[in-house]
């Protein structure tokens, strides 16, 4: 890659705009740029999750999470260059297959699960929430511009499902119980 990013600050964004891949300038408050930021935030949260899982001796998820980080970079590329397609249908299928595999070892859901548990289980739930935020922005962006790939919308939706099931798996690895919602609990 050489010295592609040889200068970190350019001062070109001091006016509240940022450069897109096609050379155009977009307001930093634009919905597209906000969606790119949410994907970046999700990616960073997954990086943090990788650290927590490693510390908890749950390194078996690291390859999957690393691959997801690269795929999220591809998704950011799609947002910066709407003609680019970096999210493939096979990524959605991989997530679905993993969810199905994990679910064969989990008890059926009978109640809502609270986003709680061990530190690492809670971090998975936080990543899931960031994923849902990103999904809402991608849907809004697609409603406005009609150029977010349907496969990318499926991918981000399935990723939040994958993170939900991962939280259930990790809760069991941490010998914890899922915190179930009790509608009769009053504060």
mmCIF file with all atom_site columns, C-alpha atoms in Angstrom:
data_model
loop_
_atom_site.group_PDB
_atom_site.id
_atom_site.type_symbol
_atom_site.label_atom_id
_atom_site.label_alt_id
_atom_site.label_comp_id
_atom_site.label_asym_id
_atom_site.label_entity_id
_atom_site.label_seq_id
_atom_site.pdbx_PDB_ins_code
_atom_site.Cartn_x
_atom_site.Cartn_y
_atom_site.Cartn_z
_atom_site.occupancy
_atom_site.B_iso_or_equiv
_atom_site.pdbx_formal_charge
_atom_site.auth_seq_id
_atom_site.auth_comp_id
_atom_site.auth_asym_id
_atom_site.auth_atom_id
_atom_site.pdbx_PDB_model_num
ATOM 1   C CA . UNK A 1 1   ? 0.000   0.000   0.000  1.00 0.00 ? 1   UNK A CA 1
ATOM 2   C CA . UNK A 1 2   ? 3.031   2.290   0.284  1.00 0.00 ? 2   UNK A CA 1
ATOM 3   C CA . UNK A 1 3   ? 2.522   5.775   1.639  1.00 0.00 ? 3   UNK A CA 1
ATOM 4   C CA . UNK A 1 4   ? -1.121  6.090   0.735  1.00 0.00 ? 4   UNK A CA 1
ATOM 5   C CA . UNK A 1 5   ? -1.940  7.685   4.108  1.00 0.00 ? 5   UNK A CA 1
ATOM 6   C CA . UNK A 1 6   ? 1.280   9.643   4.477  1.00 0.00 ? 6   UNK A CA 1
ATOM 7   C CA . UNK A 1 7   ? -0.484  12.762  5.757  1.00 0.00 ? 7   UNK A CA 1
ATOM 8   C CA . UNK A 1 8   ? -3.087  12.275  8.471  1.00 0.00 ? 8   UNK A CA 1
ATOM 9   C CA . UNK A 1 9   ? -4.480  15.782  8.630  1.00 0.00 ? 9   UNK A CA 1
ATOM 10  C CA . UNK A 1 10  ? -5.382  17.658  5.481  1.00 0.00 ? 10  UNK A CA 1
ATOM 11  C CA . UNK A 1 11  ? -7.472  20.547  6.831  1.00 0.00 ? 11  UNK A CA 1
ATOM 12  C CA . UNK A 1 12  ? -9.977  19.925  4.027  1.00 0.00 ? 12  UNK A CA 1
ATOM 13  C CA . UNK A 1 13  ? -12.610 18.866  6.546  1.00 0.00 ? 13  UNK A CA 1
ATOM 14  C CA . UNK A 1 14  ? -12.344 22.012  8.628  1.00 0.00 ? 14  UNK A CA 1
ATOM 15  C CA . UNK A 1 15  ? -15.382 23.406  6.803  1.00 0.00 ? 15  UNK A CA 1
ATOM 16  C CA . UNK A 1 16  ? -17.602 20.519  7.984  1.00 0.00 ? 16  UNK A CA 1
ATOM 17  C CA . UNK A 1 17  ? -17.341 18.455  4.812  1.00 0.00 ? 17  UNK A CA 1
ATOM 18  C CA . UNK A 1 18  ? -15.537 15.254  4.004  1.00 0.00 ? 18  UNK A CA 1
ATOM 19  C CA . UNK A 1 19  ? -14.254 13.787  0.779  1.00 0.00 ? 19  UNK A CA 1
ATOM 20  C CA . UNK A 1 20  ? -15.952 10.771  -0.747 1.00 0.00 ? 20  UNK A CA 1
ATOM 21  C CA . UNK A 1 21  ? -14.244 8.133   -2.872 1.00 0.00 ? 21  UNK A CA 1
ATOM 22  C CA . UNK A 1 22  ? -15.499 9.766   -6.093 1.00 0.00 ? 22  UNK A CA 1
ATOM 23  C CA . UNK A 1 23  ? -13.903 13.087  -5.127 1.00 0.00 ? 23  UNK A CA 1
ATOM 24  C CA . UNK A 1 24  ? -17.149 14.825  -4.176 1.00 0.00 ? 24  UNK A CA 1
ATOM 25  C CA . UNK A 1 25  ? -17.503 16.673  -0.867 1.00 0.00 ? 25  UNK A CA 1
ATOM 26  C CA . UNK A 1 26  ? -20.315 15.750  1.530  1.00 0.00 ? 26  UNK A CA 1
ATOM 27  C CA . UNK A 1 27  ? -21.406 17.383  4.761  1.00 0.00 ? 27  UNK A CA 1
ATOM 28  C CA . UNK A 1 28  ? -20.204 15.499  7.813  1.00 0.00 ? 28  UNK A CA 1
ATOM 29  C CA . UNK A 1 29  ? -23.839 15.718  8.967  1.00 0.00 ? 29  UNK A CA 1
ATOM 30  C CA . UNK A 1 30  ? -25.054 13.868  5.844  1.00 0.00 ? 30  UNK A CA 1
ATOM 31  C CA . UNK A 1 31  ? -26.950 10.643  6.441  1.00 0.00 ? 31  UNK A CA 1
ATOM 32  C CA . UNK A 1 32  ? -24.461 8.702   4.287  1.00 0.00 ? 32  UNK A CA 1
ATOM 33  C CA . UNK A 1 33  ? -21.527 9.862   6.380  1.00 0.00 ? 33  UNK A CA 1
ATOM 34  C CA . UNK A 1 34  ? -23.478 9.116   9.557  1.00 0.00 ? 34  UNK A CA 1
ATOM 35  C CA . UNK A 1 35  ? -24.112 5.559   8.314  1.00 0.00 ? 35  UNK A CA 1
ATOM 36  C CA . UNK A 1 36  ? -20.414 5.150   7.527  1.00 0.00 ? 36  UNK A CA 1
ATOM 37  C CA . UNK A 1 37  ? -19.622 6.303   11.056 1.00 0.00 ? 37  UNK A CA 1
ATOM 38  C CA . UNK A 1 38  ? -22.068 3.814   12.583 1.00 0.00 ? 38  UNK A CA 1
ATOM 39  C CA . UNK A 1 39  ? -20.459 0.975   10.627 1.00 0.00 ? 39  UNK A CA 1
ATOM 40  C CA . UNK A 1 40  ? -17.050 2.152   11.854 1.00 0.00 ? 40  UNK A CA 1
ATOM 41  C CA . UNK A 1 41  ? -18.356 2.303   15.434 1.00 0.00 ? 41  UNK A CA 1
ATOM 42  C CA . UNK A 1 42  ? -19.747 -1.217  15.122 1.00 0.00 ? 42  UNK A CA 1
ATOM 43  C CA . UNK A 1 43  ? -16.435 -2.416  13.710 1.00 0.00 ? 43  UNK A CA 1
ATOM 44  C CA . UNK A 1 44  ? -14.562 -0.835  16.625 1.00 0.00 ? 44  UNK A CA 1
ATOM 45  C CA . UNK A 1 45  ? -16.970 -2.432  19.098 1.00 0.00 ? 45  UNK A CA 1
ATOM 46  C CA . UNK A 1 46  ? -16.337 -5.819  17.513 1.00 0.00 ? 46  UNK A CA 1
ATOM 47  C CA . UNK A 1 47  ? -12.606 -5.164  17.895 1.00 0.00 ? 47  UNK A CA 1
ATOM 48  C CA . UNK A 1 48  ? -13.170 -4.479  21.600 1.00 0.00 ? 48  UNK A CA 1
ATOM 49  C CA . UNK A 1 49  ? -15.293 -7.615  21.830 1.00 0.00 ? 49  UNK A CA 1
ATOM 50  C CA . UNK A 1 50  ? -12.432 -9.627  20.341 1.00 0.00 ? 50  UNK A CA 1
ATOM 51  C CA . UNK A 1 51  ? -10.211 -8.388  23.167 1.00 0.00 ? 51  UNK A CA 1
ATOM 52  C CA . UNK A 1 52  ? -12.763 -9.282  25.836 1.00 0.00 ? 52  UNK A CA 1
ATOM 53  C CA . UNK A 1 53  ? -13.309 -12.742 24.355 1.00 0.00 ? 53  UNK A CA 1
ATOM 54  C CA . UNK A 1 54  ? -9.569  -13.351 24.205 1.00 0.00 ? 54  UNK A CA 1
ATOM 55  C CA . UNK A 1 55  ? -9.148  -12.354 27.856 1.00 0.00 ? 55  UNK A CA 1
ATOM 56  C CA . UNK A 1 56  ? -11.992 -14.695 28.798 1.00 0.00 ? 56  UNK A CA 1
ATOM 57  C CA . UNK A 1 57  ? -10.268 -17.582 26.962 1.00 0.00 ? 57  UNK A CA 1
ATOM 58  C CA . UNK A 1 58  ? -12.948 -17.634 24.255 1.00 0.00 ? 58  UNK A CA 1
ATOM 59  C CA . UNK A 1 59  ? -10.558 -17.254 21.339 1.00 0.00 ? 59  UNK A CA 1
ATOM 60  C CA . UNK A 1 60  ? -12.558 -19.716 19.238 1.00 0.00 ? 60  UNK A CA 1
ATOM 61  C CA . UNK A 1 61  ? -14.617 -16.779 17.947 1.00 0.00 ? 61  UNK A CA 1
ATOM 62  C CA . UNK A 1 62  ? -11.653 -14.645 16.876 1.00 0.00 ? 62  UNK A CA 1
ATOM 63  C CA . UNK A 1 63  ? -11.453 -15.829 13.256 1.00 0.00 ? 63  UNK A CA 1
ATOM 64  C CA . UNK A 1 64  ? -15.174 -15.192 12.737 1.00 0.00 ? 64  UNK A CA 1
ATOM 65  C CA . UNK A 1 65  ? -14.987 -11.758 14.314 1.00 0.00 ? 65  UNK A CA 1
ATOM 66  C CA . UNK A 1 66  ? -11.869 -10.834 12.357 1.00 0.00 ? 66  UNK A CA 1
ATOM 67  C CA . UNK A 1 67  ? -13.610 -11.820 9.108  1.00 0.00 ? 67  UNK A CA 1
ATOM 68  C CA . UNK A 1 68  ? -16.628 -9.735  10.140 1.00 0.00 ? 68  UNK A CA 1
ATOM 69  C CA . UNK A 1 69  ? -14.395 -6.715  10.717 1.00 0.00 ? 69  UNK A CA 1
ATOM 70  C CA . UNK A 1 70  ? -13.062 -7.027  7.176  1.00 0.00 ? 70  UNK A CA 1
ATOM 71  C CA . UNK A 1 71  ? -16.582 -7.435  5.824  1.00 0.00 ? 71  UNK A CA 1
ATOM 72  C CA . UNK A 1 72  ? -17.688 -4.312  7.702  1.00 0.00 ? 72  UNK A CA 1
ATOM 73  C CA . UNK A 1 73  ? -14.822 -2.432  6.044  1.00 0.00 ? 73  UNK A CA 1
ATOM 74  C CA . UNK A 1 74  ? -16.210 -3.681  2.723  1.00 0.00 ? 74  UNK A CA 1
ATOM 75  C CA . UNK A 1 75  ? -19.624 -2.351  3.726  1.00 0.00 ? 75  UNK A CA 1
ATOM 76  C CA . UNK A 1 76  ? -18.068 1.018   4.524  1.00 0.00 ? 76  UNK A CA 1
ATOM 77  C CA . UNK A 1 77  ? -16.543 0.915   1.048  1.00 0.00 ? 77  UNK A CA 1
ATOM 78  C CA . UNK A 1 78  ? -19.989 0.360   -0.435 1.00 0.00 ? 78  UNK A CA 1
ATOM 79  C CA . UNK A 1 79  ? -21.265 3.425   1.389  1.00 0.00 ? 79  UNK A CA 1
ATOM 80  C CA . UNK A 1 80  ? -18.345 5.539   0.181  1.00 0.00 ? 80  UNK A CA 1
ATOM 81  C CA . UNK A 1 81  ? -18.649 4.184   -3.379 1.00 0.00 ? 81  UNK A CA 1
ATOM 82  C CA . UNK A 1 82  ? -22.275 3.131   -4.037 1.00 0.00 ? 82  UNK A CA 1
ATOM 83  C CA . UNK A 1 83  ? -21.280 1.396   -7.284 1.00 0.00 ? 83  UNK A CA 1
ATOM 84  C CA . UNK A 1 84  ? -18.870 -0.905  -5.366 1.00 0.00 ? 84  UNK A CA 1
ATOM 85  C CA . UNK A 1 85  ? -20.157 -4.244  -4.046 1.00 0.00 ? 85  UNK A CA 1
ATOM 86  C CA . UNK A 1 86  ? -18.100 -5.677  -1.196 1.00 0.00 ? 86  UNK A CA 1
ATOM 87  C CA . UNK A 1 87  ? -20.786 -7.628  0.640  1.00 0.00 ? 87  UNK A CA 1
ATOM 88  C CA . UNK A 1 88  ? -21.594 -10.964 -0.954 1.00 0.00 ? 88  UNK A CA 1
ATOM 89  C CA . UNK A 1 89  ? -24.670 -13.153 -0.527 1.00 0.00 ? 89  UNK A CA 1
ATOM 90  C CA . UNK A 1 90  ? -22.395 -15.909 0.777  1.00 0.00 ? 90  UNK A CA 1
ATOM 91  C CA . UNK A 1 91  ? -21.621 -13.736 3.840  1.00 0.00 ? 91  UNK A CA 1
ATOM 92  C CA . UNK A 1 92  ? -25.324 -13.802 4.773  1.00 0.00 ? 92  UNK A CA 1
ATOM 93  C CA . UNK A 1 93  ? -25.427 -17.574 4.276  1.00 0.00 ? 93  UNK A CA 1
ATOM 94  C CA . UNK A 1 94  ? -22.335 -18.019 6.487  1.00 0.00 ? 94  UNK A CA 1
ATOM 95  C CA . UNK A 1 95  ? -24.011 -16.048 9.281  1.00 0.00 ? 95  UNK A CA 1
ATOM 96  C CA . UNK A 1 96  ? -27.230 -18.044 8.926  1.00 0.00 ? 96  UNK A CA 1
ATOM 97  C CA . UNK A 1 97  ? -25.348 -21.350 8.989  1.00 0.00 ? 97  UNK A CA 1
ATOM 98  C CA . UNK A 1 98  ? -23.482 -20.348 12.152 1.00 0.00 ? 98  UNK A CA 1
ATOM 99  C CA . UNK A 1 99  ? -26.711 -19.206 13.819 1.00 0.00 ? 99  UNK A CA 1
ATOM 100 C CA . UNK A 1 100 ? -28.377 -22.522 12.934 1.00 0.00 ? 100 UNK A CA 1
ATOM 101 C CA . UNK A 1 101 ? -25.396 -24.501 14.245 1.00 0.00 ? 101 UNK A CA 1
ATOM 102 C CA . UNK A 1 102 ? -25.298 -22.604 17.548 1.00 0.00 ? 102 UNK A CA 1
ATOM 103 C CA . UNK A 1 103 ? -29.061 -22.845 17.992 1.00 0.00 ? 103 UNK A CA 1
ATOM 104 C CA . UNK A 1 104 ? -28.947 -26.632 17.895 1.00 0.00 ? 104 UNK A CA 1
ATOM 105 C CA . UNK A 1 105 ? -27.102 -26.482 21.245 1.00 0.00 ? 105 UNK A CA 1
ATOM 106 C CA . UNK A 1 106 ? -29.208 -23.768 22.888 1.00 0.00 ? 106 UNK A CA 1
ATOM 107 C CA . UNK A 1 107 ? -32.482 -24.140 24.759 1.00 0.00 ? 107 UNK A CA 1
ATOM 108 C CA . UNK A 1 108 ? -35.506 -22.702 22.957 1.00 0.00 ? 108 UNK A CA 1
ATOM 109 C CA . UNK A 1 109 ? -36.378 -19.116 23.767 1.00 0.00 ? 109 UNK A CA 1
ATOM 110 C CA . UNK A 1 110 ? -39.482 -18.766 25.906 1.00 0.00 ? 110 UNK A CA 1
ATOM 111 C CA . UNK A 1 111 ? -38.850 -15.268 27.286 1.00 0.00 ? 111 UNK A CA 1
ATOM 112 C CA . UNK A 1 112 ? -37.091 -12.112 26.239 1.00 0.00 ? 112 UNK A CA 1
ATOM 113 C CA . UNK A 1 113 ? -33.448 -11.940 27.273 1.00 0.00 ? 113 UNK A CA 1
ATOM 114 C CA . UNK A 1 114 ? -32.110 -8.868  29.045 1.00 0.00 ? 114 UNK A CA 1
ATOM 115 C CA . UNK A 1 115 ? -28.775 -7.542  27.747 1.00 0.00 ? 115 UNK A CA 1
ATOM 116 C CA . UNK A 1 116 ? -26.885 -8.588  30.870 1.00 0.00 ? 116 UNK A CA 1
ATOM 117 C CA . UNK A 1 117 ? -24.581 -11.234 32.280 1.00 0.00 ? 117 UNK A CA 1
ATOM 118 C CA . UNK A 1 118 ? -20.819 -11.413 32.416 1.00 0.00 ? 118 UNK A CA 1
ATOM 119 C CA . UNK A 1 119 ? -18.696 -8.547  31.117 1.00 0.00 ? 119 UNK A CA 1
ATOM 120 C CA . UNK A 1 120 ? -18.053 -10.345 27.845 1.00 0.00 ? 120 UNK A CA 1
ATOM 121 C CA . UNK A 1 121 ? -21.710 -11.373 27.374 1.00 0.00 ? 121 UNK A CA 1
ATOM 122 C CA . UNK A 1 122 ? -22.727 -7.767  27.951 1.00 0.00 ? 122 UNK A CA 1
ATOM 123 C CA . UNK A 1 123 ? -20.153 -6.604  25.382 1.00 0.00 ? 123 UNK A CA 1
ATOM 124 C CA . UNK A 1 124 ? -21.708 -8.907  22.797 1.00 0.00 ? 124 UNK A CA 1
ATOM 125 C CA . UNK A 1 125 ? -25.095 -7.337  23.519 1.00 0.00 ? 125 UNK A CA 1
ATOM 126 C CA . UNK A 1 126 ? -23.590 -3.850  23.137 1.00 0.00 ? 126 UNK A CA 1
ATOM 127 C CA . UNK A 1 127 ? -22.162 -4.834  19.748 1.00 0.00 ? 127 UNK A CA 1
ATOM 128 C CA . UNK A 1 128 ? -25.615 -6.111  18.788 1.00 0.00 ? 128 UNK A CA 1
ATOM 129 C CA . UNK A 1 129 ? -27.143 -2.751  19.735 1.00 0.00 ? 129 UNK A CA 1
ATOM 130 C CA . UNK A 1 130 ? -24.562 -0.890  17.640 1.00 0.00 ? 130 UNK A CA 1
ATOM 131 C CA . UNK A 1 131 ? -25.407 -3.227  14.780 1.00 0.00 ? 131 UNK A CA 1
ATOM 132 C CA . UNK A 1 132 ? -29.123 -2.380  15.081 1.00 0.00 ? 132 UNK A CA 1
ATOM 133 C CA . UNK A 1 133 ? -28.238 1.351   15.064 1.00 0.00 ? 133 UNK A CA 1
ATOM 134 C CA . UNK A 1 134 ? -26.215 0.864   11.892 1.00 0.00 ? 134 UNK A CA 1
ATOM 135 C CA . UNK A 1 135 ? -29.034 -1.113  10.310 1.00 0.00 ? 135 UNK A CA 1
ATOM 136 C CA . UNK A 1 136 ? -31.572 1.656   10.982 1.00 0.00 ? 136 UNK A CA 1
ATOM 137 C CA . UNK A 1 137 ? -29.291 4.192   9.330  1.00 0.00 ? 137 UNK A CA 1
ATOM 138 C CA . UNK A 1 138 ? -28.691 1.960   6.309  1.00 0.00 ? 138 UNK A CA 1
ATOM 139 C CA . UNK A 1 139 ? -32.442 1.550   5.884  1.00 0.00 ? 139 UNK A CA 1
ATOM 140 C CA . UNK A 1 140 ? -32.963 5.328   6.150  1.00 0.00 ? 140 UNK A CA 1
ATOM 141 C CA . UNK A 1 141 ? -30.134 5.944   3.678  1.00 0.00 ? 141 UNK A CA 1
ATOM 142 C CA . UNK A 1 142 ? -31.644 3.449   1.255  1.00 0.00 ? 142 UNK A CA 1
ATOM 143 C CA . UNK A 1 143 ? -35.056 5.122   1.578  1.00 0.00 ? 143 UNK A CA 1
ATOM 144 C CA . UNK A 1 144 ? -33.405 8.438   0.696  1.00 0.00 ? 144 UNK A CA 1
ATOM 145 C CA . UNK A 1 145 ? -30.912 7.385   -2.007 1.00 0.00 ? 145 UNK A CA 1
ATOM 146 C CA . UNK A 1 146 ? -32.117 3.934   -3.105 1.00 0.00 ? 146 UNK A CA 1
ATOM 147 C CA . UNK A 1 147 ? -28.550 2.703   -3.557 1.00 0.00 ? 147 UNK A CA 1
ATOM 148 C CA . UNK A 1 148 ? -27.775 0.509   -0.555 1.00 0.00 ? 148 UNK A CA 1
ATOM 149 C CA . UNK A 1 149 ? -27.396 -3.059  -1.745 1.00 0.00 ? 149 UNK A CA 1
ATOM 150 C CA . UNK A 1 150 ? -30.209 -5.414  -0.672 1.00 0.00 ? 150 UNK A CA 1
ATOM 151 C CA . UNK A 1 151 ? -27.509 -7.961  0.200  1.00 0.00 ? 151 UNK A CA 1
ATOM 152 C CA . UNK A 1 152 ? -25.864 -5.414  2.512  1.00 0.00 ? 152 UNK A CA 1
ATOM 153 C CA . UNK A 1 153 ? -29.201 -4.788  4.231  1.00 0.00 ? 153 UNK A CA 1
ATOM 154 C CA . UNK A 1 154 ? -29.622 -8.546  4.703  1.00 0.00 ? 154 UNK A CA 1
ATOM 155 C CA . UNK A 1 155 ? -26.041 -8.831  5.975  1.00 0.00 ? 155 UNK A CA 1
ATOM 156 C CA . UNK A 1 156 ? -26.390 -6.153  8.645  1.00 0.00 ? 156 UNK A CA 1
ATOM 157 C CA . UNK A 1 157 ? -29.737 -7.588  9.763  1.00 0.00 ? 157 UNK A CA 1
ATOM 158 C CA . UNK A 1 158 ? -28.341 -11.103 9.972  1.00 0.00 ? 158 UNK A CA 1
ATOM 159 C CA . UNK A 1 159 ? -25.235 -9.842  11.771 1.00 0.00 ? 159 UNK A CA 1
ATOM 160 C CA . UNK A 1 160 ? -27.386 -8.483  14.597 1.00 0.00 ? 160 UNK A CA 1
ATOM 161 C CA . UNK A 1 161 ? -29.102 -11.889 14.830 1.00 0.00 ? 161 UNK A CA 1
ATOM 162 C CA . UNK A 1 162 ? -25.682 -13.567 14.838 1.00 0.00 ? 162 UNK A CA 1
ATOM 163 C CA . UNK A 1 163 ? -24.514 -11.309 17.676 1.00 0.00 ? 163 UNK A CA 1
ATOM 164 C CA . UNK A 1 164 ? -27.679 -12.087 19.660 1.00 0.00 ? 164 UNK A CA 1
ATOM 165 C CA . UNK A 1 165 ? -27.057 -15.821 19.383 1.00 0.00 ? 165 UNK A CA 1
ATOM 166 C CA . UNK A 1 166 ? -23.354 -15.315 20.125 1.00 0.00 ? 166 UNK A CA 1
ATOM 167 C CA . UNK A 1 167 ? -24.378 -13.607 23.390 1.00 0.00 ? 167 UNK A CA 1
ATOM 168 C CA . UNK A 1 168 ? -26.408 -16.687 24.292 1.00 0.00 ? 168 UNK A CA 1
ATOM 169 C CA . UNK A 1 169 ? -23.463 -18.976 23.489 1.00 0.00 ? 169 UNK A CA 1
ATOM 170 C CA . UNK A 1 170 ? -20.979 -16.862 25.444 1.00 0.00 ? 170 UNK A CA 1
ATOM 171 C CA . UNK A 1 171 ? -23.307 -16.702 28.471 1.00 0.00 ? 171 UNK A CA 1
ATOM 172 C CA . UNK A 1 172 ? -23.150 -20.480 28.658 1.00 0.00 ? 172 UNK A CA 1
ATOM 173 C CA . UNK A 1 173 ? -19.392 -20.594 28.169 1.00 0.00 ? 173 UNK A CA 1
ATOM 174 C CA . UNK A 1 174 ? -19.079 -18.219 31.107 1.00 0.00 ? 174 UNK A CA 1
ATOM 175 C CA . UNK A 1 175 ? -21.187 -20.683 33.127 1.00 0.00 ? 175 UNK A CA 1
ATOM 176 C CA . UNK A 1 176 ? -23.786 -17.986 33.453 1.00 0.00 ? 176 UNK A CA 1
ATOM 177 C CA . UNK A 1 177 ? -27.487 -17.949 33.022 1.00 0.00 ? 177 UNK A CA 1
ATOM 178 C CA . UNK A 1 178 ? -29.229 -15.636 30.639 1.00 0.00 ? 178 UNK A CA 1
ATOM 179 C CA . UNK A 1 179 ? -30.998 -12.799 32.387 1.00 0.00 ? 179 UNK A CA 1
ATOM 180 C CA . UNK A 1 180 ? -34.625 -13.298 31.431 1.00 0.00 ? 180 UNK A CA 1
ATOM 181 C CA . UNK A 1 181 ? -37.162 -10.492 31.380 1.00 0.00 ? 181 UNK A CA 1
ATOM 182 C CA . UNK A 1 182 ? -39.829 -10.794 34.059 1.00 0.00 ? 182 UNK A CA 1
ATOM 183 C CA . UNK A 1 183 ? -42.810 -8.623  33.168 1.00 0.00 ? 183 UNK A CA 1
ATOM 184 C CA . UNK A 1 184 ? -44.020 -8.877  36.766 1.00 0.00 ? 184 UNK A CA 1
ATOM 185 C CA . UNK A 1 185 ? -40.899 -7.309  38.274 1.00 0.00 ? 185 UNK A CA 1
ATOM 186 C CA . UNK A 1 186 ? -41.631 -3.817  39.513 1.00 0.00 ? 186 UNK A CA 1
ATOM 187 C CA . UNK A 1 187 ? -39.026 -1.342  40.575 1.00 0.00 ? 187 UNK A CA 1
#
